[in-house]
Amino acid sequence: MDPLSPLDGGTDPMREPMTVAAQLPPPVRRIVVETPPTAVSPPPPGSNGHSPHAMVAPSLRRMPRAQTTPIERMRTEALSIAYGEKLAVNQVSLSIRQGEVLALIGPSGCGKTTLLRSLNRLVDLTPGAIRGGRILLDGEDVDSFDVTLLRRRVGMLFQQPNPFPMSIFDNVAYGLRERGSKKPSRRQLETPVIEALHRAGLFEEVKDNLDHPALALSGGQQQRLCIARSLAIQPEVLLLDEPCSALDPISTQVIEETIVSLRTEIAIVIVTHNLQQAQRVADHVAFMYLGDLIEYGEAERVFGSPVAERTREYVSGGFG
Amino acid sequence: MSAPTQAPAPPVAVQPSRSRPTPEISWSRGDKIGVAMAWGAGILLCLIAGSIVAYMLFRGIQYLDLSLLFSHPQVGLDQSKTGGFLDPIEGTVLLTVLGTLIAAPVGVGIAVWLSEYGRPSWLARTVESGVEIVAGTPSIVLAIFGLLVFQQSFFGFLSFTAEGNAVFGRSFFTAGAIMSLIALPLVVGATREALQAIPAHVREASYALGKDRISTIRRVLLPASQRGIGTGVTLGMGRIVGDTAIVVVLLGASLQIEPENGTPVWGLLKGTGSTLTTYVYNNSPVGEGNAPEKAYAAAFVLLVIVIFLNFVVDLIARRKEPSWTR
């Protein structure tokens, strides 16, 4: 799909009605009898049917964010990953810093998800995957860590919301339990669980039904629960694999706000197909193509004046 | 907050509805015959099932007397003095519980291993064929095999032992062990299916929280497969309740439950007994009891148990549970 086509850019036209809808109760369709139907003037000839107002992109504005002094937490050095014969990531060196959001963009199959999954060694679970080069977390090779410890420090959020089939509370407490030989009591867990739910912006919505099954939540709430679940074990790096692609615009906005607010304490890497989303949340952008890192730089620069021809084509919607 | 999981769909140009083909569908003769046969087969099956239930209901209620359910069977020529079938009912329950207690953990274990580990692959393939072979073996063959095994002196502690150390090989223990084999494939199949229905990203989410495979299986995958496990176990129980051959060969099919003297529970399990199936068999016109009325009554009770188990399966399988999108 072409990420820049007007249809996908539907996030822009969605924006305005969205703020109205946010104040209303959730009915999907509202039949208004007393007010006359709103008249919409026909689009000017030669336009693509979208009103010019919608094309002025409020979404292209970056989200307001606090000033930070980025500290490098992870780096990849000439990282290559192959699945059997197929080279998915080729000699990529990147720096992942706390205090900023790094967005990995690129067309499907460009290796960005593979790169992301290698950072917490999830790629090791794929049969036939081979990794070359180095990945460092605070200067230490990730292979020198116990893998469970590494994954506690480098959390991950997936494309599909995937809470576990247990209560909301137990989902967040999942990572905290069975850490040592002693089982923590529910009361001991309560404080970190509630704090994680607060940080994920979910607590107010679920505070009265922490014992309800998590899978009964809406998709957006489930995804925020997954964020809370990751945050509960206090990761230092958070990897997000297209976290909003299965969500509606309102949930997407809430999650993006969460991401931007978390970046001061956690280094965040986000893989996204949605260029508008990358523009909204990212401080740095890495553009990948066919396994190669083509361009890396500050978000405004990569989107505003890309250096590489490929990047220019991609961010302008030339291909996707 | 409602969350449609799809991105806003592009407006599709409304196509002018084309005129539909005329409702008269011209079917070839072969199709017509095929459809008629399919209908016929379906209706025939309903008729057969309905007539079994109706007939057993009619006969069963005709002969069923509550006292039959609560009195021990007795040997006798006069049918009014041969008692009821309390012991076979107890035997059925005991054997089913025993078989299930073995089959459920073993079956779930095999399914978990096949689905979550399954390495080396040749071993996994062998285990798979093993399960299939056990599933396909007639229970009488399993029973004879069981007798062969359990009559070894090594297994003497599981059944009566005659003087001179000859091992009888027939007891609730040995019958339960072999019964577990006929329930096992159903447990393995249903559990495995349930495990494989869990999307990979759910497992990965657990690994990504720093959990190892064991705790992922224990805390996430098994709870998520509860429905499948429940279905498999209940289907297996149905198989155990309905089996006759293993009871005849390995439980002794003695009229009454005959525990070994000594320790109460252990002695009971070491002893012989019968189930409703063998009771029906023995009292039917082909059996030695020759009391068809009691056979009908017992068969009715058996049918009620099996229908109840099927109902439970249905209940478990239909329970709506929220699930993940893949």
XYZ file of C-alpha atoms in Angstrom:
646
model
C 0.000 0.000 0.000
C 1.211 3.463 -0.738
C 1.550 5.211 2.600
C 1.292 8.667 1.152
C -1.765 8.157 -0.978
C -4.605 10.437 0.037
C -6.619 7.468 1.210
C -4.140 6.278 3.737
C -3.442 9.840 4.744
C -7.014 9.502 5.933
C -5.614 10.203 9.347
C -5.700 13.874 8.402
C -9.374 14.168 7.558
C -10.116 11.911 10.494
C -8.512 14.308 12.883
C -11.198 16.932 13.114
C -14.254 14.735 13.498
C -12.190 12.742 15.924
C -11.972 15.481 18.533
C -15.734 15.873 18.364
C -16.268 12.159 18.599
C -14.031 11.978 21.617
C -16.524 13.969 23.665
C -19.491 11.948 22.561
C -20.539 8.567 23.780
C -19.364 5.828 21.516
C -22.276 5.221 19.092
C -20.925 4.571 15.695
C -23.816 6.106 13.843
C -25.788 8.990 15.118
C -28.986 9.965 13.433
C -29.649 13.642 13.910
C -33.215 14.564 13.184
C -33.480 18.132 14.352
C -30.459 19.624 12.595
C -30.442 19.876 8.834
C -27.810 17.841 7.028
C -24.594 19.734 6.631
C -24.112 21.016 3.163
C -20.743 20.222 1.699
C -19.650 22.386 -1.175
C -18.520 20.356 -4.156
C -14.776 20.016 -4.550
C -13.227 22.480 -6.956
C -12.654 21.088 -10.421
C -9.357 19.386 -10.839
C -9.010 18.465 -7.159
C -8.873 14.898 -5.941
C -12.057 15.203 -3.943
C -10.455 15.988 -0.625
C -11.083 19.390 0.786
C -7.982 21.541 0.850
C -8.484 21.975 4.568
C -7.922 18.289 5.153
C -4.748 18.384 3.187
C -3.276 21.006 5.470
C -1.732 18.448 7.630
C -2.151 18.889 11.332
C -0.767 15.383 11.603
C 2.453 16.392 9.996
C 3.138 18.609 12.920
C 5.378 16.866 15.358
C 3.931 16.137 18.711
C 4.975 18.552 21.422
C 7.797 17.076 23.384
C 10.076 17.831 26.279
C 13.674 18.789 25.671
C 16.066 15.966 26.399
C 19.726 15.277 26.253
C 19.902 11.954 24.457
C 22.128 9.253 25.941
C 23.130 6.290 23.825
C 21.773 3.026 25.255
C 22.078 0.575 22.402
C 24.028 0.446 19.217
C 24.363 -1.975 16.361
C 27.705 -2.362 14.678
C 27.706 -3.724 11.137
C 24.692 -5.837 12.035
C 23.710 -8.377 9.408
C 20.925 -10.909 9.665
C 20.133 -13.636 7.184
C 17.376 -16.187 7.000
C 19.121 -19.078 5.361
C 20.331 -17.690 2.041
C 18.324 -14.511 2.192
C 20.051 -11.481 3.631
C 17.450 -9.471 5.528
C 19.647 -6.855 7.197
C 22.963 -5.850 5.684
C 25.725 -4.189 7.693
C 23.559 -1.767 9.604
C 25.099 0.457 12.237
C 22.683 2.483 14.299
C 22.564 4.254 17.589
C 19.567 4.047 19.890
C 19.335 6.781 22.460
C 17.330 7.378 25.552
C 15.501 10.684 25.277
C 14.484 10.242 21.686
C 12.275 8.146 19.474
C 13.940 6.398 16.573
C 11.641 5.430 13.727
C 12.600 2.702 11.293
C 10.837 3.242 8.015
C 10.957 1.572 4.666
C 8.879 -0.550 2.332
C 7.716 -4.037 3.288
C 10.453 -6.598 3.440
C 13.205 -4.032 3.897
C 14.416 -5.675 7.088
C 13.241 -3.122 9.605
C 11.206 -5.575 11.646
C 14.038 -8.093 11.559
C 16.412 -5.424 12.802
C 14.000 -4.539 15.581
C 13.528 -8.152 16.615
C 17.254 -8.716 16.745
C 17.636 -6.030 19.402
C 16.015 -8.236 22.053
C 17.255 -11.409 20.365
C 13.758 -12.483 19.447
C 15.112 -13.208 16.009
C 17.109 -16.029 17.603
C 13.839 -17.957 17.890
C 13.385 -18.034 14.133
C 14.828 -21.262 12.781
C 17.558 -20.614 10.282
C 18.261 -17.036 11.290
C 21.943 -16.092 11.368
C 23.283 -12.912 12.888
C 26.562 -11.174 12.215
C 28.033 -7.991 13.618
C 27.451 -6.749 17.113
C 24.617 -5.366 19.155
C 25.583 -3.511 22.290
C 23.458 -2.571 25.253
C 25.233 -0.007 27.403
C 28.473 -1.075 25.790
C 28.022 -4.773 26.465
C 27.390 -7.321 23.757
C 23.803 -8.596 24.000
C 25.068 -12.133 23.511
C 26.882 -11.887 26.811
C 23.589 -11.365 28.647
C 21.275 -14.061 29.837
C 18.560 -13.768 27.223
C 15.738 -13.452 29.763
C 17.603 -10.636 31.459
C 18.193 -8.893 28.141
C 14.498 -9.074 27.322
C 13.622 -7.573 30.667
C 15.796 -4.603 29.828
C 14.656 -4.376 26.220
C 10.872 -4.564 26.104
C 8.751 -5.041 23.026
C 5.297 -4.241 21.741
C 3.781 -6.095 18.815
C 1.649 -5.237 15.851
C -1.377 -7.109 17.129
C -2.456 -6.425 20.689
C -1.766 -9.667 22.524
C -2.762 -9.595 26.161
C -2.632 -12.958 27.850
C -5.846 -14.804 28.675
C -5.927 -13.650 32.281
C -7.128 -10.633 34.215
C -5.934 -7.104 33.541
C -4.038 -7.119 36.809
C -2.369 -10.445 36.133
C -1.322 -9.311 32.681
C 0.614 -6.383 34.061
C 1.922 -8.454 36.958
C 2.975 -11.264 34.613
C 6.499 -10.022 34.095
C 6.929 -9.272 37.784
C 5.959 -12.708 38.961
C 8.273 -15.678 39.250
C 11.304 -13.472 39.102
C 12.936 -14.875 42.147
C 12.262 -17.904 44.232
C 9.831 -15.998 46.405
C 6.369 -15.362 45.070
C 5.372 -11.759 45.539
C 1.959 -11.250 47.073
C -0.772 -9.363 45.301
C -0.351 -6.466 47.665
C 3.339 -6.216 46.841
C 2.501 -6.195 43.162
C -0.260 -3.650 43.397
C 1.973 -0.573 43.467
C 4.075 -1.408 40.388
C 1.028 -2.639 38.466
C -0.946 0.525 39.087
C 2.060 2.658 38.278
C 2.575 0.859 34.983
C -1.088 1.281 34.094
C -0.791 4.982 34.864
C 2.239 5.368 32.664
C 0.475 3.600 29.811
C -2.476 5.947 30.250
C -4.906 3.136 30.955
C -5.455 3.244 34.691
C -8.461 5.569 34.732
C -10.310 3.355 32.286
C -9.722 0.063 34.055
C -9.244 0.954 37.721
C -12.599 -0.539 38.731
C -12.215 -3.797 36.863
C -8.654 -4.893 37.304
C -9.930 -8.430 37.726
C -11.792 -8.515 34.436
C -10.355 -10.567 31.600
C -7.928 -8.546 29.530
C -9.143 -9.938 26.237
C -12.511 -8.287 26.801
C -10.937 -4.839 26.444
C -11.080 -2.923 23.190
C -8.186 -3.163 20.763
C -6.697 0.171 21.742
C -7.021 -0.584 25.429
C -5.441 -3.990 24.867
C -2.471 -2.381 23.180
C -2.052 0.078 26.033
C -2.311 -2.836 28.434
C 0.540 -4.435 26.521
C 2.519 -1.228 26.964
C 1.768 -1.314 30.683
C 2.830 -4.950 30.787
C 6.172 -4.035 29.258
C 6.619 -0.959 31.434
C 5.957 -2.922 34.622
C 9.326 -4.616 34.406
C 10.997 -1.229 33.885
C 12.712 -1.709 30.547
C 15.438 0.644 29.449
C 14.695 0.261 25.764
C 11.254 -0.271 24.235
C 10.818 -1.737 20.775
C 7.553 -1.075 18.979
C 6.668 -3.111 15.923
C 3.949 -1.168 14.099
C 2.071 -0.792 17.355
C -0.849 1.142 15.895
C -1.448 -0.615 12.615
C -4.358 -2.592 14.037
C -5.888 0.336 15.876
C -8.390 3.092 15.263
C -7.254 6.742 15.044
C -8.217 7.654 18.602
C -6.295 4.766 20.131
C -3.423 5.548 17.805
C -3.299 9.105 19.066
C -3.355 8.006 22.693
C -0.556 5.536 22.106
C 1.543 8.042 20.195
C 1.180 10.488 23.061
C 2.268 7.753 25.448
C 5.285 6.990 23.295
C 6.384 10.605 23.164
C 5.965 11.025 26.921
C 7.930 7.866 27.654
C 10.938 8.818 25.585
C 12.518 10.829 28.376
C 13.081 7.726 30.493
C 13.206 4.971 27.890
C 14.979 4.665 24.578
C 12.279 3.976 21.995
C 12.531 2.376 18.579
C 9.410 2.233 16.446
C 8.929 0.402 13.191
C 6.151 1.947 11.177
C 4.686 1.888 7.734
C 2.842 5.055 8.451
C 5.049 7.958 7.462
C 2.769 10.481 9.116
C 3.163 8.577 12.336
C 6.931 8.616 11.983
C 6.803 12.366 11.442
C 4.608 12.852 14.471
C 6.560 10.831 16.978
C 10.140 10.412 15.802
C 13.196 12.430 16.667
C 15.448 10.415 14.406
C 14.500 8.395 11.377
C 16.308 5.517 9.738
C 15.216 4.626 6.231
C 15.923 1.067 5.165
C 15.644 -0.467 1.754
C 16.282 -4.107 0.859
C 18.207 -4.686 4.053
C 20.445 -1.652 3.720
C 20.353 1.429 5.869
C 19.955 4.117 3.220
C 19.568 7.204 5.307
C 19.647 8.109 8.949
C 19.132 11.519 10.473
C 16.874 13.883 12.320
C 13.232 13.439 11.453
C 12.706 16.904 9.995
C 15.776 16.557 7.869
C 14.945 13.103 6.508
C 11.411 14.116 5.682
C 12.188 17.684 4.676
C 15.347 17.350 2.637
C 16.348 13.747 2.209
C 19.813 13.194 0.806
C 19.413 9.843 -0.888
C 17.327 9.531 -4.022
C 15.591 6.423 -2.667
C 14.588 8.193 0.524
C 13.205 11.120 -1.414
C 11.124 8.808 -3.542
C 9.872 6.890 -0.543
C 8.923 9.818 1.688
C 7.231 11.546 -1.200
C 5.176 8.456 -1.914
C 6.992 7.457 -5.058
C 6.933 3.840 -3.957
C 5.983 1.885 -0.929
C -13.626 3.359 23.126
C -14.528 1.233 20.219
C -11.664 -0.029 18.185
C -12.299 -1.134 14.672
C -9.176 -3.082 13.997
C -8.971 -2.061 10.377
C -7.682 1.091 8.859
C -10.443 3.176 7.307
C -11.377 1.399 4.152
C -11.055 3.303 0.932
C -14.430 4.294 -0.426
C -15.345 1.731 -3.003
C -17.082 2.993 -6.055
C -20.601 1.642 -5.959
C -21.035 -0.606 -8.885
C -24.365 -0.655 -10.634
C -26.003 -3.875 -9.598
C -25.977 -6.208 -12.486
C -29.088 -8.155 -13.189
C -28.823 -11.480 -11.436
C -29.114 -14.668 -13.350
C -32.579 -16.078 -13.371
C -33.339 -17.990 -10.192
C -33.942 -21.130 -12.182
C -30.630 -22.872 -11.853
C -30.257 -25.597 -14.350
C -28.551 -28.448 -12.581
C -27.218 -31.422 -14.325
C -28.800 -34.755 -13.539
C -25.669 -35.909 -11.749
C -25.812 -32.909 -9.445
C -29.460 -33.514 -8.719
C -28.817 -37.126 -7.780
C -25.834 -36.074 -5.657
C -27.847 -33.497 -3.762
C -30.691 -35.936 -3.228
C -28.272 -38.533 -1.872
C -26.641 -36.035 0.455
C -30.035 -35.022 1.783
C -31.048 -38.630 2.091
C -27.876 -39.576 3.969
C -28.310 -36.717 6.407
C -31.926 -37.531 7.092
C -31.158 -41.233 7.417
C -28.517 -40.483 10.042
C -30.983 -38.378 11.992
C -33.512 -41.170 11.794
C -31.041 -43.757 13.017
C -29.850 -41.587 15.910
C -33.416 -40.652 16.756
C -34.627 -44.234 16.705
C -31.769 -45.421 18.916
C -32.570 -42.798 21.502
C -36.310 -43.305 21.205
C -36.070 -47.073 21.407
C -33.699 -47.046 24.342
C -35.832 -44.431 26.038
C -38.920 -46.547 25.572
C -37.309 -49.804 26.633
C -35.192 -48.237 29.304
C -37.968 -46.374 31.044
C -40.129 -49.446 30.753
C -37.656 -51.574 32.656
C -35.734 -49.011 34.631
C -36.489 -49.062 38.280
C -34.671 -46.719 40.628
C -33.875 -49.637 42.891
C -31.803 -51.123 40.071
C -29.457 -48.173 40.304
C -28.836 -48.718 43.982
C -28.671 -52.458 44.440
C -25.770 -54.795 43.925
C -26.054 -57.414 41.213
C -26.480 -60.975 42.476
C -26.071 -64.381 40.971
C -29.362 -66.186 40.649
C -31.726 -67.927 38.330
C -34.747 -65.941 39.385
C -34.519 -62.554 37.674
C -36.280 -60.849 40.551
C -33.401 -61.755 42.811
C -30.436 -60.863 40.644
C -30.369 -57.321 41.921
C -29.492 -54.138 40.069
C -26.372 -52.686 38.575
C -24.859 -50.514 41.253
C -21.477 -52.200 40.889
C -21.272 -51.689 37.124
C -22.142 -48.001 37.584
C -19.437 -47.659 40.215
C -17.076 -49.571 37.984
C -17.801 -47.278 35.043
C -17.167 -44.185 37.128
C -14.036 -45.579 38.733
C -12.550 -46.775 35.469
C -13.357 -43.527 33.695
C -11.786 -41.456 36.438
C -8.727 -43.670 36.491
C -8.287 -43.672 32.714
C -8.801 -39.927 32.511
C -6.366 -39.258 35.340
C -3.696 -41.022 33.328
C -4.685 -39.857 29.841
C -5.153 -36.161 30.585
C -1.686 -35.263 31.916
C 0.120 -37.602 29.538
C -1.897 -36.432 26.552
C -1.459 -32.767 27.362
C 2.243 -33.388 27.871
C 2.594 -35.082 24.496
C 0.638 -32.305 22.776
C 2.749 -29.603 24.400
C 5.934 -31.353 23.423
C 4.785 -31.857 19.835
C 3.565 -28.306 19.420
C 6.128 -26.326 21.403
C 9.281 -28.389 21.123
C 8.902 -31.081 18.478
C 12.619 -31.546 18.046
C 14.342 -33.570 16.710
C 11.783 -33.717 13.988
C 12.174 -37.422 13.343
C 11.214 -38.066 16.955
C 8.225 -35.769 16.626
C 7.114 -37.605 13.515
C 7.528 -40.925 15.302
C 5.495 -39.723 18.256
C 2.806 -38.487 15.887
C 2.582 -41.841 14.134
C 2.610 -43.558 17.505
C -0.413 -41.580 18.588
C -2.118 -42.341 15.284
C -1.407 -46.051 15.609
C -2.800 -46.126 19.130
C -5.843 -44.232 17.881
C -6.371 -46.736 15.103
C -5.836 -49.926 17.071
C -9.022 -51.768 18.029
C -9.477 -51.734 21.764
C -9.575 -55.533 21.947
C -6.044 -55.614 20.557
C -4.928 -53.049 23.104
C -6.612 -55.149 25.784
C -4.872 -58.381 24.805
C -1.590 -56.519 24.649
C -2.291 -55.069 28.077
C -2.975 -58.505 29.488
C 0.306 -59.726 28.079
C 2.171 -56.880 29.715
C 0.415 -56.807 33.052
C 0.683 -60.539 33.608
C 4.424 -60.157 33.869
C 5.536 -60.672 37.411
C 7.051 -57.190 37.339
C 3.525 -55.771 37.390
C 2.346 -58.180 40.083
C 1.673 -55.313 42.448
C -1.137 -54.072 40.175
C -3.461 -57.083 40.361
C -4.265 -60.301 42.187
C -1.421 -62.697 42.537
C -2.180 -66.384 42.852
C -0.083 -68.837 44.786
C 3.095 -69.605 42.959
C 3.282 -65.951 41.878
C 1.077 -66.237 38.814
C -0.136 -62.733 38.108
C -3.795 -62.349 37.240
C -3.216 -59.113 35.316
C -6.809 -57.946 35.639
C -7.701 -55.050 37.856
C -8.930 -51.478 37.800
C -5.311 -50.434 37.575
C -4.491 -52.427 34.477
C -7.818 -51.707 32.776
C -7.477 -48.016 33.611
C -3.983 -47.914 32.178
C -5.090 -49.391 28.869
C -8.273 -47.315 28.878
C -6.101 -44.236 29.074
C -4.627 -45.276 25.727
C -7.941 -45.037 23.933
C -8.582 -41.605 25.413
C -5.038 -40.406 24.795
C -5.226 -39.632 21.054
C -8.313 -37.486 21.576
C -6.620 -35.489 24.321
C -3.461 -35.077 22.254
C -5.362 -34.030 19.145
C -7.630 -31.477 20.789
C -4.854 -29.972 22.923
C -2.485 -29.703 20.021
C -5.069 -28.031 17.884
C -5.782 -25.516 20.623
C -2.071 -24.778 21.090
C -1.537 -24.286 17.394
C -4.456 -21.879 17.244
C -2.557 -19.482 19.533
C -0.825 -16.930 17.330
C 2.957 -16.890 17.415
C 3.083 -13.287 18.576
C 1.415 -14.258 21.849
C 4.281 -16.629 22.623
C 6.761 -13.990 21.549
C 5.088 -11.446 23.808
C 5.805 -13.713 26.728
C 9.407 -14.307 25.658
C 9.796 -10.566 25.159
C 8.913 -10.102 28.830
C 11.884 -12.236 29.754
C 9.956 -15.456 30.329
C 11.328 -18.806 29.363
C 9.499 -21.501 27.479
C 8.300 -23.381 30.539
C 6.631 -20.436 32.204
C 5.166 -19.360 28.885
C 3.596 -22.788 28.488
C 2.420 -22.930 32.061
C 1.101 -19.418 32.478
C -0.026 -18.472 28.974
C -0.388 -21.345 26.545
C -2.081 -23.944 28.734
C -4.620 -21.496 30.177
C -5.362 -20.382 26.628
C -5.887 -24.004 25.550
C -8.261 -24.886 28.368
C -11.177 -25.252 26.018
C -9.374 -27.640 23.724
C -8.063 -29.676 26.635
C -11.556 -29.846 28.147
C -13.044 -30.984 24.870
C -10.401 -33.647 24.354
C -10.655 -34.998 27.880
C -14.434 -35.178 27.745
C -14.381 -36.931 24.377
C -11.856 -39.352 25.835
C -14.115 -39.999 28.810
C -16.881 -40.834 26.374
C -14.633 -43.380 24.691
C -13.730 -44.968 28.027
C -17.346 -45.147 29.182
C -18.333 -46.865 25.981
C -15.564 -49.438 25.698
C -16.344 -53.097 26.310
C -13.395 -55.166 25.156
C -10.904 -53.778 27.626
C -13.296 -54.357 30.495
C -13.932 -57.958 29.494
C -10.247 -58.728 29.105
C -8.609 -56.562 31.740
C -11.180 -55.844 34.409
C -12.423 -59.397 34.697
C -16.014 -58.303 34.089
C -16.901 -59.848 37.395
C -20.471 -59.287 38.425
C -19.578 -57.444 41.579
C -16.638 -55.279 42.402
C -14.231 -57.588 44.161
C -11.563 -55.701 46.006
C -8.460 -57.390 47.229
C -8.485 -57.717 50.967
C -6.293 -55.325 52.816
C -5.819 -51.635 52.149
C -9.186 -50.098 51.299
C -8.532 -47.912 48.236
C -5.488 -49.731 46.905
C -7.280 -53.024 47.347
C -10.278 -51.755 45.418
C -8.094 -50.624 42.543
C -6.241 -53.944 42.567
C -9.537 -55.791 42.437
C -11.796 -56.681 39.563
C -15.196 -55.387 38.588
C -17.397 -54.574 35.656
C -18.855 -51.615 33.862
C -22.229 -50.879 32.357
C -21.033 -52.021 28.938
C -20.085 -55.489 30.111
C -23.200 -55.660 32.244
C -25.306 -54.958 29.173
C -23.335 -57.521 27.218
C -23.650 -60.205 29.868
C -27.348 -59.677 30.402
C -28.256 -59.393 26.757
C -29.581 -62.498 25.024
C -26.028 -63.406 23.946
C -24.645 -63.205 27.458
C -24.942 -65.700 30.258
C -27.195 -63.603 32.470
C -29.966 -63.643 29.902
C -31.892 -60.798 31.429
C -32.631 -58.506 28.488
C -34.849 -56.227 30.570
C -31.942 -55.349 32.814
C -29.668 -55.007 29.822
C -32.059 -52.467 28.347
C -32.267 -50.548 31.571
C -28.475 -50.507 31.920
C -28.039 -49.570 28.276
C -30.378 -46.673 28.829
C -28.295 -45.442 31.745
C -25.170 -45.827 29.606
C -26.743 -43.835 26.806
C -27.728 -41.089 29.210
C -24.138 -40.863 30.451
C -22.746 -40.697 26.911
C -25.284 -38.106 25.772
C -24.493 -36.084 28.865
C -20.772 -36.196 28.061
C -21.484 -35.092 24.497
C -23.525 -32.264 25.868
C -20.605 -31.231 28.062
C -18.296 -31.280 25.029
C -20.714 -29.048 23.203
C -20.919 -26.730 26.148
C -17.136 -26.420 26.395
C -16.583 -26.027 22.685
C -19.245 -23.387 22.285
C -18.185 -21.286 25.208
C -17.392 -17.964 23.659
C -14.032 -16.632 24.567
C -12.418 -13.492 23.311
C -9.444 -14.281 21.200
C -6.545 -12.641 19.471
C -6.476 -11.490 15.936
C -3.836 -13.267 14.023
